[in-house]
Tab-separated table of C-alpha atoms in Angstrom:
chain	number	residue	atom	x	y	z
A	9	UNK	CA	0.000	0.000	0.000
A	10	UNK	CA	1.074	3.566	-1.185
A	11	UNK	CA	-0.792	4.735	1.532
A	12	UNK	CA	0.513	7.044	4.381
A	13	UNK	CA	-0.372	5.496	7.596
A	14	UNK	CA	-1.598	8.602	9.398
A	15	UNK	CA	-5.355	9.826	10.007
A	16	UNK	CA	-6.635	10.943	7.087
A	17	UNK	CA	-7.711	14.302	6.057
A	18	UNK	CA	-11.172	12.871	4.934
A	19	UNK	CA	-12.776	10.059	4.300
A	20	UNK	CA	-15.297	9.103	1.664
A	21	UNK	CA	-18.154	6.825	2.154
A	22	UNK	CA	-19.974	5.532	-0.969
A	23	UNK	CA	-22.728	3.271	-0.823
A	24	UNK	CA	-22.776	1.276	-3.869
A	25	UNK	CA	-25.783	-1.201	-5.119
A	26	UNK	CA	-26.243	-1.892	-8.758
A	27	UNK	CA	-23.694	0.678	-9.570
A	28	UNK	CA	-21.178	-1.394	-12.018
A	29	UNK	CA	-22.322	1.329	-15.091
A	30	UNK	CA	-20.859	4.632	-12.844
A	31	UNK	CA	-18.448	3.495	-10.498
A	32	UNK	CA	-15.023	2.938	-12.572
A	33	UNK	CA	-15.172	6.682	-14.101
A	34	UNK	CA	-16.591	8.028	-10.850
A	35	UNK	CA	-13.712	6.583	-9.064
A	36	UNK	CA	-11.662	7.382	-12.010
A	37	UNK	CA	-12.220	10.851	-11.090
A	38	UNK	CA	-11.522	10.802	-7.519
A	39	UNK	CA	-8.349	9.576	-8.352
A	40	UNK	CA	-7.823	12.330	-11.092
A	41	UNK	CA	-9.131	15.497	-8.700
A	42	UNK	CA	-7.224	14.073	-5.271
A	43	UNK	CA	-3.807	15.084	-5.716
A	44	UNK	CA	-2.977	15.949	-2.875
A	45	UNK	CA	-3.211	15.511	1.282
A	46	UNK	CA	-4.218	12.170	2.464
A	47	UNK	CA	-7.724	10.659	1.381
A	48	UNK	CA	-9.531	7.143	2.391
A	49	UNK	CA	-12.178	6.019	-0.025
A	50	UNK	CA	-14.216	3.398	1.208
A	51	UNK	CA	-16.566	1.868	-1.223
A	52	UNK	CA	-19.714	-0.592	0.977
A	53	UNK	CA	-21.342	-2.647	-1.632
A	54	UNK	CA	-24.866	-3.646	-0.435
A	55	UNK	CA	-26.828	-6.442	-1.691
A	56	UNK	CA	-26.575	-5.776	-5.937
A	57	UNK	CA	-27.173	-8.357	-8.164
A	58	UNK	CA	-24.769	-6.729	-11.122
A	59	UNK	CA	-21.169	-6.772	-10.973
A	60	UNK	CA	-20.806	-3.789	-8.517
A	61	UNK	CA	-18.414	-5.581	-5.834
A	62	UNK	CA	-16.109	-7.039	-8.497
A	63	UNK	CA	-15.966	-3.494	-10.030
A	64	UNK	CA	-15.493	-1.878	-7.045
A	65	UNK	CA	-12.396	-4.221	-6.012
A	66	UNK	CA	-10.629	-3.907	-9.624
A	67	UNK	CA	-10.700	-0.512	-9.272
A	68	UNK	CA	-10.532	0.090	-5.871
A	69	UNK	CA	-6.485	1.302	-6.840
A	70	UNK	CA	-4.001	3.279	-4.084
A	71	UNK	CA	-2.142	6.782	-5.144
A	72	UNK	CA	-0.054	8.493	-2.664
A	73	UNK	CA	-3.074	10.279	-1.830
A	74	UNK	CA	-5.997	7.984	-1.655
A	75	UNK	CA	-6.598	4.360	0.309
A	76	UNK	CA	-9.072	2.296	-0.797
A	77	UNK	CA	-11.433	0.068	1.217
A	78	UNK	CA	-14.195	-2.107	-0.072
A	79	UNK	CA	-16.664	-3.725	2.142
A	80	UNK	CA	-20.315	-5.273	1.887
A	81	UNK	CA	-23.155	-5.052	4.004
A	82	UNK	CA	-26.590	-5.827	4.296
A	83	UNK	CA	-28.887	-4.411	1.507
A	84	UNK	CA	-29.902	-0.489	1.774
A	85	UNK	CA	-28.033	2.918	1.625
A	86	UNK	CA	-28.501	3.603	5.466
A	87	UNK	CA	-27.194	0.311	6.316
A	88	UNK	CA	-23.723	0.812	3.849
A	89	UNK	CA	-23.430	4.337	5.446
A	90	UNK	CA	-23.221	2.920	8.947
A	91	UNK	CA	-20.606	0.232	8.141
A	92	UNK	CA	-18.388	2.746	5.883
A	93	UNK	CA	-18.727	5.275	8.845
A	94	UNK	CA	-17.770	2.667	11.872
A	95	UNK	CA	-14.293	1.759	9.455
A	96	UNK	CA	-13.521	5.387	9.070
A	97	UNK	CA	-11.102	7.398	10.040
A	98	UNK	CA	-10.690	10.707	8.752
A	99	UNK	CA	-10.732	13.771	10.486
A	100	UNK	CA	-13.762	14.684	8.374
A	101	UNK	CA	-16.267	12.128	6.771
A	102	UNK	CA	-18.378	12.911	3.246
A	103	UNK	CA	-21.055	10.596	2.333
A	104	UNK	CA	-22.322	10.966	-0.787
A	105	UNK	CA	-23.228	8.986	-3.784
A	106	UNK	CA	-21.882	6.724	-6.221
A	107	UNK	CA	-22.078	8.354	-9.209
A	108	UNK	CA	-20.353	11.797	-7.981
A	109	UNK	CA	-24.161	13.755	-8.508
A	110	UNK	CA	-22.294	17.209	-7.568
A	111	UNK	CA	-18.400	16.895	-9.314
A	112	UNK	CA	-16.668	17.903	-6.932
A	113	UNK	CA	-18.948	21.546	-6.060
A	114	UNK	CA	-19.877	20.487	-2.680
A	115	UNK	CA	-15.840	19.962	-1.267
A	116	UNK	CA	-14.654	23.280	-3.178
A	117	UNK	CA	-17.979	25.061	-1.687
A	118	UNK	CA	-17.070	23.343	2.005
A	119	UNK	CA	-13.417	24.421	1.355
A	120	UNK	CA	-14.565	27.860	0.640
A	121	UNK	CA	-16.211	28.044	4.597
A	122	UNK	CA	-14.419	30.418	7.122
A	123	UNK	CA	-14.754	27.977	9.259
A	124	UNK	CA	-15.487	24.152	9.120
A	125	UNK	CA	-19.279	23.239	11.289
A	126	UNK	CA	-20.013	20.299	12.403
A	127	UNK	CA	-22.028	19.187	9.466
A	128	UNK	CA	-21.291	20.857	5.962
A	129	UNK	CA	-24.477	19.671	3.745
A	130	UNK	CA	-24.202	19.851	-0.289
A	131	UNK	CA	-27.700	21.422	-0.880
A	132	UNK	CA	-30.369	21.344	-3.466
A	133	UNK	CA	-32.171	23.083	-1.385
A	134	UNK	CA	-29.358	26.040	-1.639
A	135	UNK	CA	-30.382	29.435	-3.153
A	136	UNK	CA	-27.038	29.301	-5.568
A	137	UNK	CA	-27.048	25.577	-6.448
A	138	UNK	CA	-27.904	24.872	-9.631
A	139	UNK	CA	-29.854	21.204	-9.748
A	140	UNK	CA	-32.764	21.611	-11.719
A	141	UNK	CA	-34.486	18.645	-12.466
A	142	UNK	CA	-38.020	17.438	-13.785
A	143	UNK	CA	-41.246	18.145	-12.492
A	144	UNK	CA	-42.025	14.882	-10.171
A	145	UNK	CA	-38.592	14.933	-8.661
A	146	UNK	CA	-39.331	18.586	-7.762
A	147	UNK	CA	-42.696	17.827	-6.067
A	148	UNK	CA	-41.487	14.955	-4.193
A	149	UNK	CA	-38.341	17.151	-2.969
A	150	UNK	CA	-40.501	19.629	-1.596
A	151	UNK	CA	-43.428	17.393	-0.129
A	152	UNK	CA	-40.521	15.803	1.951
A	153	UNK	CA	-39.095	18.847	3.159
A	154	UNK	CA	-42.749	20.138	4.272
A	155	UNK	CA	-42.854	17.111	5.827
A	156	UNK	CA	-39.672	17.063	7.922
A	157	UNK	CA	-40.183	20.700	8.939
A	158	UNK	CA	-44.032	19.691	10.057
A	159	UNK	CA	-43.212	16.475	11.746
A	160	UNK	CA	-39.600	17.058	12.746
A	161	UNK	CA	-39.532	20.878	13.391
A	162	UNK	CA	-36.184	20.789	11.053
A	163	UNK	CA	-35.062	23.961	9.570
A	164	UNK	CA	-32.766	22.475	7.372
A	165	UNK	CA	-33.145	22.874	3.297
A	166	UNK	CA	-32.047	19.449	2.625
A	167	UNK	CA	-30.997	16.725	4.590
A	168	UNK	CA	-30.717	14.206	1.073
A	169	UNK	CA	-27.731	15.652	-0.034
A	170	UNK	CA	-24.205	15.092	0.633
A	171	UNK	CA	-22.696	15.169	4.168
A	172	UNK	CA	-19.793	16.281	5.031
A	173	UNK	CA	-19.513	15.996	8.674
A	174	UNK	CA	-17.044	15.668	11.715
A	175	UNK	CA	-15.577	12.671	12.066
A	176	UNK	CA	-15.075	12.234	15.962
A	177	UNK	CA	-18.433	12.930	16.035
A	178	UNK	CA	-19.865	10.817	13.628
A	179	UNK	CA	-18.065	7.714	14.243
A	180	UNK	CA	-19.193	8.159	17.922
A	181	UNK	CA	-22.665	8.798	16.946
A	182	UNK	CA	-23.223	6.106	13.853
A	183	UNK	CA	-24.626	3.549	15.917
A	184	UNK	CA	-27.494	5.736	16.926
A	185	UNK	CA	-28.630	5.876	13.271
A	186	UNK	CA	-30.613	2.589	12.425
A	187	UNK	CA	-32.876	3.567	9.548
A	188	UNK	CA	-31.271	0.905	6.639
A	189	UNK	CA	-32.384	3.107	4.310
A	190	UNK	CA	-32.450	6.795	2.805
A	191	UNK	CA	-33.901	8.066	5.981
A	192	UNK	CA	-30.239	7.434	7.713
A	193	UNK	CA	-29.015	10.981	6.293
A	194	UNK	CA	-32.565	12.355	7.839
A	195	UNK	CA	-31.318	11.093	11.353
A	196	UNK	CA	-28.070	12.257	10.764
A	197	UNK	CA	-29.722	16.124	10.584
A	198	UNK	CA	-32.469	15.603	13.229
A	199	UNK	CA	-29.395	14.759	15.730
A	200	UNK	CA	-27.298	17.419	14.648
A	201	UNK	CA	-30.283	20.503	14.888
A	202	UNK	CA	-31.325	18.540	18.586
A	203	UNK	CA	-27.901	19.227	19.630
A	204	UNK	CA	-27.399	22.792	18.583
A	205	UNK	CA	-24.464	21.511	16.040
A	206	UNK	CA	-23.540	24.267	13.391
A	207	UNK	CA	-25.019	23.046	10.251
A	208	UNK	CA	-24.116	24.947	6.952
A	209	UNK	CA	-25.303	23.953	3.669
A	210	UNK	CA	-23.604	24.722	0.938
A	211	UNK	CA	-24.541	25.249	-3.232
A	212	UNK	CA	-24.079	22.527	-5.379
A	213	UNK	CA	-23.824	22.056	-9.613
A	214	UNK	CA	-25.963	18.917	-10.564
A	215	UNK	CA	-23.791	16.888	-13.102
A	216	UNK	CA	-25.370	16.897	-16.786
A	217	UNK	CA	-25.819	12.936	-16.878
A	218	UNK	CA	-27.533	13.375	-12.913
A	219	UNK	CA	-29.902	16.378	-14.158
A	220	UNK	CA	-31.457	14.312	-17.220
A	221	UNK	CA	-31.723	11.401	-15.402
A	222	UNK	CA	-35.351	11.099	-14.207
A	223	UNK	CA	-36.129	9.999	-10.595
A	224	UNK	CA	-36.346	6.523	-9.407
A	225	UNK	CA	-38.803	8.030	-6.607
A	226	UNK	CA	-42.423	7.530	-6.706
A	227	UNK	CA	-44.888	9.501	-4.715
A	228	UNK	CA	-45.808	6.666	-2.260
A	229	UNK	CA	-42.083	6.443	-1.573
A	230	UNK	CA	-42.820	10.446	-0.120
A	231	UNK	CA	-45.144	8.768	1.880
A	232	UNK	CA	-43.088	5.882	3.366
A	233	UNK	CA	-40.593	8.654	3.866
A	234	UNK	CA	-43.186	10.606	5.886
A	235	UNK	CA	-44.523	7.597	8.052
A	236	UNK	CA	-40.670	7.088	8.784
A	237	UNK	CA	-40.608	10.415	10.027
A	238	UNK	CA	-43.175	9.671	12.688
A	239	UNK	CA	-40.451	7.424	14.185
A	240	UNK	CA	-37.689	9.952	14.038
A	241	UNK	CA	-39.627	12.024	16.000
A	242	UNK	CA	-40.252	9.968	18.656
A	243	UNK	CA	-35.802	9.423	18.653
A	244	UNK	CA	-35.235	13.255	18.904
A	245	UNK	CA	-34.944	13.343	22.743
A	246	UNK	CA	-32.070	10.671	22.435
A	247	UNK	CA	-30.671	12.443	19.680
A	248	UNK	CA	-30.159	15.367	21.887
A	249	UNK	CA	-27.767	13.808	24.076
A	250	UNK	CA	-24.127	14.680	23.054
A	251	UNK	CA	-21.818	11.484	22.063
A	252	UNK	CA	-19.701	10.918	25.675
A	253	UNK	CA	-16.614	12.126	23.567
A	254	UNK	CA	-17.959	15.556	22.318
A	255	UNK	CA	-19.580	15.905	26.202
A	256	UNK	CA	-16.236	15.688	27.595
A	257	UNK	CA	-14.512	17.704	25.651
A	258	UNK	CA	-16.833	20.762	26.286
């Protein structure tokens, strides 16, 4: 391994299920932009039925700037977040999607920051982001953020994007977060705005490919999403409660 062995700068968690068609040039173009610091990529396949672990693997290639890890786990995003999160180790952690959605606008825009918050969100939601896309995706956006700001009390623009969050604080907090699917990011927010965390999201340049692609979200998926909200709410109070790492150190 090329590899420094010292913490990393960053990690990146990507979830990956039926990916085999995006992976190789996404991770094509990590390797391309990272040229610099010291960068774990850690690729969690969960239950696919194309060729997405074998890709991952032959291209799962060190620099002198990036490790690879790939792991599996049991079917569904929320459940490949938590096992990519719990082998981090990077000082900061970004989740965020197979197929690079953003480029790379939501690290330049968290670079950009003053100052690094807790949790640095790449936002649709984000007056300056451009990520236009069709007319369903649109109204199922918004019906979910009406929802989580109705049920949830959340102020937050979008809690589907990209996170870039603390990694101290994430690793102690992962285990907390047991939705096994997209919800996981939702919990992720809800604990963060319990807390009092600084929360910044940021703008962020949908891809051409992502913006023509048309959603994979029905309506009555909204309305899972919503019922699953109901539970959330009912975990804010133990959300609230500060990781015993974070506590001590304040």
């Amino acid at each position: 391994m090329t590899f420094d062995e010292t913490t990393p700068d960053l990690t990146v968690v990507i979830p990956v299920h039926n990916s085999g068609p995006v992976l190789a040039p996404a991770l094509q173009e990590w390797r391309r932009y990272l040229q610099s610091g010291r960068t774990e990529i850690i690729i969690v396949e969960n239950g696919s039925s194309d060729d997405s672990y074998l890709t991952a693997l032959r291209n799962a290639e060190d620099t002198p700037y990036i490790s690879f890890q790939v792991l599996q786990s049991a079917k569904g995003m929320g459940n490949a977040l938590r096992c990519g999160i719990a082998a981090s180790k990077g000082r900061r952690v970004l989740l965020t999607a197979d197929d690079l959605p953003f480029g790379f606008t939501d690290l330049e825009a968290a670079a950009a920051l003053p100052e690094q918050p807790l949790l640095i969100i790449g936002s649709k939601a984000h007056p300056r982001s451009q990520a236009g896309r069709g007319l369903l995706r649109s109204v199922s956006t918004g019906g979910f953020k009406a929802a989580r700001r109705l049920i949830l009390g959340s102020r937050v623009g979008d809690s589907q994007g990209t996170m870039n969050v603390d990694g101290t604080w994430i690793r102690a907090m992962h285990q907390h977060f047991d939705d096994p699917g997209f919800l996981f990011s939702t919990q992720i927010v809800l604990a963060a705005e319990a807390q009092k965390q600084t929360i910044a999201e940021v703008p962020v340049t949908l891809t051409t490919v992502q913006g023509e692609k048309e959603t994979s979200v029905k309506p009555r998926d909204v309305v899972k999403m919503a019922l699953g909200l109901g539970r959330l709410r009912r975990q804010k109070r133990r959300f609230a409660v500060l990781p015993q790492s974070e506590a001590a150190a304040q």
